[in-house]
Protein backbone atom coordinates (compact mmCIF):
# COMPACT_ATOMS: atom_id res chain seq x y z
CA MET A 1 28.69 115.66 49.31
CA ASN A 2 29.78 116.46 45.79
CA ASP A 3 31.55 114.01 43.51
CA ASN A 4 31.09 115.98 40.25
CA ALA A 5 34.36 117.88 40.15
CA SER A 6 36.52 114.95 40.86
CA ASN A 7 34.82 112.77 38.23
CA VAL A 8 35.13 115.38 35.54
CA VAL A 9 38.75 115.89 36.25
CA ALA A 10 39.78 112.28 36.92
CA ALA A 11 37.90 110.60 34.16
CA PRO A 12 37.73 112.81 30.92
CA HIS A 13 38.21 109.73 28.68
CA ALA A 14 35.36 107.86 30.59
CA LEU A 15 33.15 110.86 29.91
CA GLU A 16 33.89 110.83 26.28
CA ALA A 17 33.25 107.10 25.94
CA GLN A 18 30.00 107.33 27.82
CA GLN A 19 28.81 110.17 25.61
CA ALA A 20 29.77 108.41 22.52
CA GLU A 21 27.72 105.31 23.47
CA LEU A 22 24.82 107.40 24.58
CA ALA A 23 24.85 109.28 21.22
CA ASP A 24 24.85 105.91 19.46
CA ARG A 25 21.96 104.51 21.55
CA ILE A 26 19.76 107.63 21.22
CA ALA A 27 20.29 107.63 17.37
CA ARG A 28 19.12 103.96 17.29
CA ASN A 29 16.08 104.58 19.48
CA ILE A 30 14.77 107.85 18.00
CA PRO A 31 12.78 108.11 14.79
CA GLY A 32 13.96 111.71 13.92
CA ASP A 33 14.06 115.26 15.11
CA GLY A 34 11.84 116.27 17.99
CA LEU A 35 10.96 115.31 21.61
CA HIS A 36 10.22 111.61 21.93
CA PRO A 37 8.82 109.47 24.84
CA THR A 38 10.28 106.14 25.52
CA PRO A 39 8.95 102.92 27.00
CA VAL A 40 10.75 103.93 30.16
CA GLN A 41 8.29 106.26 31.94
CA GLY A 42 9.85 109.64 32.61
CA LEU A 43 12.62 109.31 30.07
CA TRP A 44 12.53 111.36 26.92
CA LEU A 45 14.89 111.47 23.94
CA ILE A 46 15.52 114.75 22.00
CA GLN A 47 17.19 115.24 18.60
CA ALA A 48 17.58 118.35 16.31
CA SER A 49 19.53 118.30 13.09
CA GLU A 50 19.93 122.15 12.82
CA PRO A 51 19.99 125.15 15.18
CA SER A 52 16.63 126.55 16.02
CA GLN A 53 15.17 129.97 16.57
CA PRO A 54 14.31 130.97 20.19
CA LEU A 55 11.12 129.19 21.18
CA PRO A 56 9.14 130.09 24.34
CA THR A 57 7.66 127.10 25.99
CA VAL A 58 6.96 125.81 29.52
CA TYR A 59 9.70 123.59 30.98
CA HIS A 60 8.36 121.17 33.63
CA PRO A 61 10.44 119.77 36.50
CA SER A 62 13.23 117.76 34.74
CA ILE A 63 16.96 116.95 34.40
CA CYS A 64 18.31 117.55 30.92
CA VAL A 65 21.67 115.93 30.01
CA VAL A 66 23.09 116.96 26.64
CA VAL A 67 25.06 114.29 24.91
CA GLN A 68 25.89 116.14 21.70
CA GLY A 69 25.54 119.76 20.65
CA ARG A 70 24.57 122.78 22.74
CA LYS A 71 21.45 124.59 23.80
CA GLN A 72 20.57 127.60 25.82
CA ALA A 73 17.58 128.31 28.14
CA MET A 74 16.59 131.85 28.77
CA LEU A 75 14.61 132.77 31.85
CA ALA A 76 13.80 136.47 31.68
CA GLU A 77 17.22 137.99 31.10
CA GLU A 78 19.28 135.19 32.41
CA VAL A 79 20.93 132.66 30.02
CA PHE A 80 21.76 129.05 30.89
CA LEU A 81 24.02 127.27 28.47
CA TYR A 82 24.08 123.48 28.72
CA ASP A 83 26.21 121.07 26.68
CA PRO A 84 28.07 117.75 27.30
CA LEU A 85 29.87 119.34 30.23
CA ASN A 86 26.88 120.83 31.98
CA TYR A 87 23.36 119.41 32.71
CA LEU A 88 20.20 121.51 33.37
CA VAL A 89 17.86 121.19 36.20
CA VAL A 90 14.46 122.68 36.26
CA SER A 91 12.85 122.20 39.69
CA MET A 92 9.46 124.02 39.08
CA SER A 93 7.35 124.57 35.98
CA LEU A 94 8.76 127.58 34.32
CA PRO A 95 8.13 129.62 31.14
CA ILE A 96 11.45 129.45 29.41
CA THR A 97 12.74 130.35 25.94
CA GLY A 98 14.83 127.59 24.56
CA GLN A 99 17.25 127.68 21.52
CA ILE A 100 19.38 124.97 20.09
CA LEU A 101 22.81 126.54 19.14
CA ASP A 102 24.96 123.65 17.78
CA ALA A 103 23.40 120.97 15.62
CA THR A 104 24.01 119.52 12.08
CA PRO A 105 22.58 116.52 10.25
CA GLU A 106 25.99 114.83 10.70
CA HIS A 107 26.26 115.69 14.40
CA PRO A 108 22.79 116.51 15.61
CA TYR A 109 21.87 117.91 19.00
CA LEU A 110 21.06 114.98 21.28
CA CYS A 111 19.70 115.26 24.76
CA LEU A 112 18.17 113.02 27.52
CA ARG A 113 15.40 114.42 29.62
CA VAL A 114 14.35 112.73 32.85
CA ASP A 115 11.20 113.99 34.59
CA ILE A 116 11.86 114.78 38.18
CA ASP A 117 9.91 112.46 40.50
CA THR A 118 9.25 114.59 43.60
CA ALA A 119 8.14 111.52 45.64
CA MET A 120 11.54 109.83 44.76
CA VAL A 121 13.31 113.07 45.79
CA GLY A 122 11.45 113.20 49.12
CA GLU A 123 12.26 109.56 49.86
CA LEU A 124 16.03 110.07 49.09
CA VAL A 125 16.06 113.21 51.22
CA ARG A 126 14.55 111.33 54.16
CA GLN A 127 17.10 108.56 53.80
CA LEU A 128 20.02 110.91 53.30
CA PRO A 129 19.39 113.84 55.75
CA MET A 130 21.50 116.81 54.69
CA GLU A 131 21.77 120.29 56.19
CA ARG A 132 19.96 122.94 54.19
CA ASP A 133 22.39 125.11 52.11
CA ASN A 134 21.12 128.58 52.75
CA ALA A 135 23.39 130.01 50.11
CA THR A 136 21.41 128.10 47.43
CA ALA A 137 18.03 127.83 48.95
CA ARG A 138 16.82 131.17 47.51
CA GLY A 139 18.26 130.56 44.08
CA ARG A 140 16.49 130.12 40.80
CA ALA A 141 14.32 127.06 40.10
CA VAL A 142 16.61 126.44 37.08
CA TYR A 143 20.27 125.83 37.42
CA LEU A 144 23.32 124.16 35.80
CA GLY A 145 25.51 121.37 37.22
CA ARG A 146 28.76 119.87 36.05
CA THR A 147 28.16 116.59 34.25
CA SER A 148 30.02 113.74 36.12
CA ALA A 149 31.00 110.33 35.00
CA SER A 150 28.75 108.77 37.79
CA LEU A 151 25.72 110.66 36.46
CA LEU A 152 26.44 109.67 32.80
CA ASP A 153 26.93 106.05 34.00
CA ALA A 154 23.46 105.99 35.55
CA MET A 155 22.08 107.58 32.39
CA LEU A 156 23.76 105.05 30.22
CA ARG A 157 22.44 102.06 32.18
CA LEU A 158 18.98 103.54 31.89
CA VAL A 159 19.18 104.09 28.13
CA ARG A 160 20.71 100.49 27.61
CA LEU A 161 17.37 99.27 29.02
CA LEU A 162 15.50 100.45 25.96
CA ASP A 163 17.00 97.41 24.19
CA THR A 164 15.76 95.07 27.02
CA PRO A 165 12.18 95.99 27.84
CA ASP A 166 11.68 92.87 30.00
CA GLU A 167 14.49 94.06 32.28
CA ALA A 168 13.35 97.73 32.18
CA ALA A 169 10.40 97.23 34.43
CA VAL A 170 12.67 96.06 37.26
CA LEU A 171 15.93 97.91 36.58
CA ALA A 172 14.77 101.33 35.36
CA PRO A 173 13.46 102.50 38.67
CA LEU A 174 16.89 101.76 40.21
CA ALA A 175 18.75 103.78 37.49
CA LEU A 176 16.19 106.65 37.86
CA ARG A 177 16.68 106.64 41.59
CA GLU A 178 20.48 106.90 41.14
CA ILE A 179 20.04 109.80 38.67
CA HIS A 180 17.92 111.71 41.18
CA TYR A 181 20.62 110.90 43.89
CA ARG A 182 23.45 112.25 41.73
CA VAL A 183 21.59 115.49 41.16
CA LEU A 184 20.62 115.87 44.71
CA THR A 185 24.24 115.43 45.94
CA GLY A 186 25.71 117.36 43.09
CA GLU A 187 26.29 121.13 42.63
CA LEU A 188 23.37 123.35 43.87
CA GLY A 189 21.44 120.11 44.73
CA GLY A 190 20.06 122.03 47.75
CA ARG A 191 17.75 123.88 45.37
CA LEU A 192 16.11 120.55 44.52
CA ARG A 193 16.12 119.40 48.15
CA GLU A 194 14.26 122.58 49.14
CA LEU A 195 11.15 121.33 47.31
CA CYS A 196 10.73 118.57 49.90
CA ASP A 197 10.69 120.95 52.81
CA VAL A 198 6.97 121.54 53.51
CA GLU A 199 7.78 124.76 55.30
CA GLY A 200 10.50 125.85 52.83
CA ASN A 201 10.06 128.90 50.62
CA ALA A 202 10.66 126.79 47.51
CA GLN A 203 7.79 124.33 48.36
CA ARG A 204 5.48 127.38 49.15
CA VAL A 205 6.28 128.95 45.76
CA ALA A 206 5.76 125.66 44.12
CA ARG A 207 2.27 125.38 45.55
CA SER A 208 1.36 128.83 44.36
CA ILE A 209 2.57 127.90 40.88
CA GLU A 210 0.30 124.87 40.80
CA LEU A 211 -2.60 127.14 41.72
CA ILE A 212 -1.76 129.50 38.83
CA LYS A 213 -1.45 126.56 36.43
CA GLN A 214 -4.93 125.38 37.47
CA ARG A 215 -6.50 128.83 37.23
CA TYR A 216 -4.46 130.58 34.77
CA HIS A 217 -7.50 131.74 32.77
CA GLU A 218 -9.07 133.48 35.84
CA PRO A 219 -8.36 136.90 37.18
CA LEU A 220 -5.29 136.53 39.45
CA ARG A 221 -5.44 137.68 43.04
CA VAL A 222 -2.03 137.81 44.50
CA GLU A 223 -3.48 137.89 48.00
CA GLN A 224 -4.88 134.50 47.50
CA LEU A 225 -1.63 133.09 46.08
CA ALA A 226 0.27 134.56 49.09
CA SER A 227 -2.35 132.94 51.41
CA THR A 228 -1.74 129.58 49.66
CA ALA A 229 1.96 130.01 50.21
CA HIS A 230 1.42 131.04 53.78
CA MET A 231 3.34 134.24 53.30
CA SER A 232 2.63 138.04 53.40
CA VAL A 233 2.14 139.58 49.98
CA SER A 234 5.50 141.33 50.12
CA SER A 235 7.29 138.21 51.17
CA PHE A 236 5.51 136.14 48.52
CA HIS A 237 6.47 138.57 45.77
CA GLU A 238 10.12 138.40 46.86
CA HIS A 239 10.38 134.58 47.01
CA PHE A 240 8.36 134.09 43.84
CA LYS A 241 10.58 136.40 41.81
CA ALA A 242 13.74 134.83 43.38
CA ALA A 243 12.61 131.40 42.05
CA THR A 244 11.09 132.35 38.73
CA ALA A 245 12.70 135.67 37.80
CA MET A 246 9.24 137.09 37.15
CA THR A 247 6.21 138.37 39.08
CA PRO A 248 3.19 136.16 39.46
CA LEU A 249 1.19 138.39 36.96
CA GLN A 250 4.00 137.92 34.41
CA TYR A 251 4.04 134.15 34.97
CA GLN A 252 0.35 133.93 34.48
CA LYS A 253 0.56 135.93 31.32
CA GLN A 254 3.15 133.61 29.82
CA LEU A 255 1.02 130.55 30.64
CA ARG A 256 -1.99 132.10 29.00
CA LEU A 257 -0.12 132.94 25.81
CA GLN A 258 1.48 129.40 25.71
CA GLU A 259 -1.96 127.84 26.07
CA ALA A 260 -3.48 130.12 23.42
CA ARG A 261 -0.68 129.15 21.15
CA ARG A 262 -1.27 125.45 21.69
CA LEU A 263 -4.96 125.88 21.03
CA MET A 264 -4.27 127.58 17.75
CA LEU A 265 -1.38 125.32 16.68
CA VAL A 266 -2.81 121.91 17.81
CA ASP A 267 -6.55 122.37 17.96
CA GLY A 268 -6.87 124.79 15.03
CA ILE A 269 -8.87 127.41 17.02
CA GLU A 270 -8.92 130.93 15.71
CA ALA A 271 -6.98 133.62 17.52
CA ALA A 272 -10.01 135.56 18.95
CA ALA A 273 -11.57 132.35 20.33
CA ALA A 274 -8.21 131.22 21.80
CA SER A 275 -7.63 134.60 23.46
CA HIS A 276 -11.08 134.45 25.12
CA ARG A 277 -10.64 130.98 26.25
CA VAL A 278 -7.43 131.72 28.12
CA GLY A 279 -8.86 134.73 29.82
CA TYR A 280 -8.17 137.76 27.63
CA GLU A 281 -11.08 140.26 27.33
CA SER A 282 -9.35 142.39 24.72
CA PRO A 283 -8.21 140.73 21.41
CA SER A 284 -5.98 143.71 20.66
CA GLN A 285 -4.21 143.30 24.05
CA PHE A 286 -3.78 139.62 23.30
CA SER A 287 -2.36 140.27 19.98
CA ARG A 288 0.12 142.82 21.29
CA GLU A 289 1.36 140.56 24.14
CA TYR A 290 1.49 137.54 21.80
CA ARG A 291 3.64 139.34 19.42
CA ARG A 292 5.94 140.53 22.12
CA LEU A 293 6.53 137.03 23.37
CA PHE A 294 6.59 135.05 20.09
CA GLY A 295 7.86 137.73 17.74
CA ALA A 296 4.85 137.89 15.37
CA PRO A 297 1.03 138.31 15.42
CA PRO A 298 -0.90 135.11 16.40
CA ARG A 299 -2.03 134.03 12.93
CA ARG A 300 1.27 134.66 11.22
CA GLU A 301 3.36 132.87 13.91
CA VAL A 302 1.12 129.90 13.98
CA MET A 303 1.15 129.61 10.16
CA ALA A 304 4.94 129.82 10.17
CA MET A 305 5.10 127.06 12.82
CA ARG A 306 3.02 125.00 10.52
CA GLY A 307 5.32 125.56 7.62
CA VAL A 308 2.91 127.71 5.74
CA ALA A 309 4.04 131.02 4.15
CA GLY A 310 2.07 134.00 5.33
């Protein structure tokens, strides 16, 4: 089942009207640039008044719908462009480099992010049994779908509830449920459905990712990860890279560097201490790999992020 193409073609004016109202409501409910939580659990509002430099970060399972402007997400060498015509789905936690491409103070980049509720996805899959799409089952854990009027309508009803908090407690779960349904039945929705198949490769890779996230600072044994995924080492490597575009060791390295960056930027920890805390034994190796990922040595990059010249 896929209603996206017909909705995009049949109702372009409806899409424009929905996007205009969403842009207005986001502007009224957001204090300024940045990523902002809302009273509706799982819904985030994002604004940027100017293009950004490429910024490596960890994207968690979510649905990102752009209302205004344009952004790209880079996973290894692959680029995913999302804008008001295309939404982004991330079905597993992934180290991704994001860059806002189109944004001005007059027409800022505006985006809605909905955290994926795996329990809700599982319930929907059980209620709407669908044949597994083998063509998409081995695809990336990040993909683009065409934005439909039906998806935007559900998003709009969810955002309207920010003005009526008493109703939100009852009605927000219904809108969130519909949003998940639209994504599941949309383009490449099979990749999201795969997460609910306990014996599926996507679910097995997702379990190994959770283990890496919990023990990112420890020496990584691929044999243990493969055992957790109930796969041979060679099969595990193949399916892990198919989903994430990187090896388990590359994934762990990015998690370590992201956490070290957070420790320095948020907690004010010095680079040497941060590198040791995330599992690096060699400060020089940490500095080299940090510079390769973020484009500058740890101290300089963190100072630049804080707006300090140096």
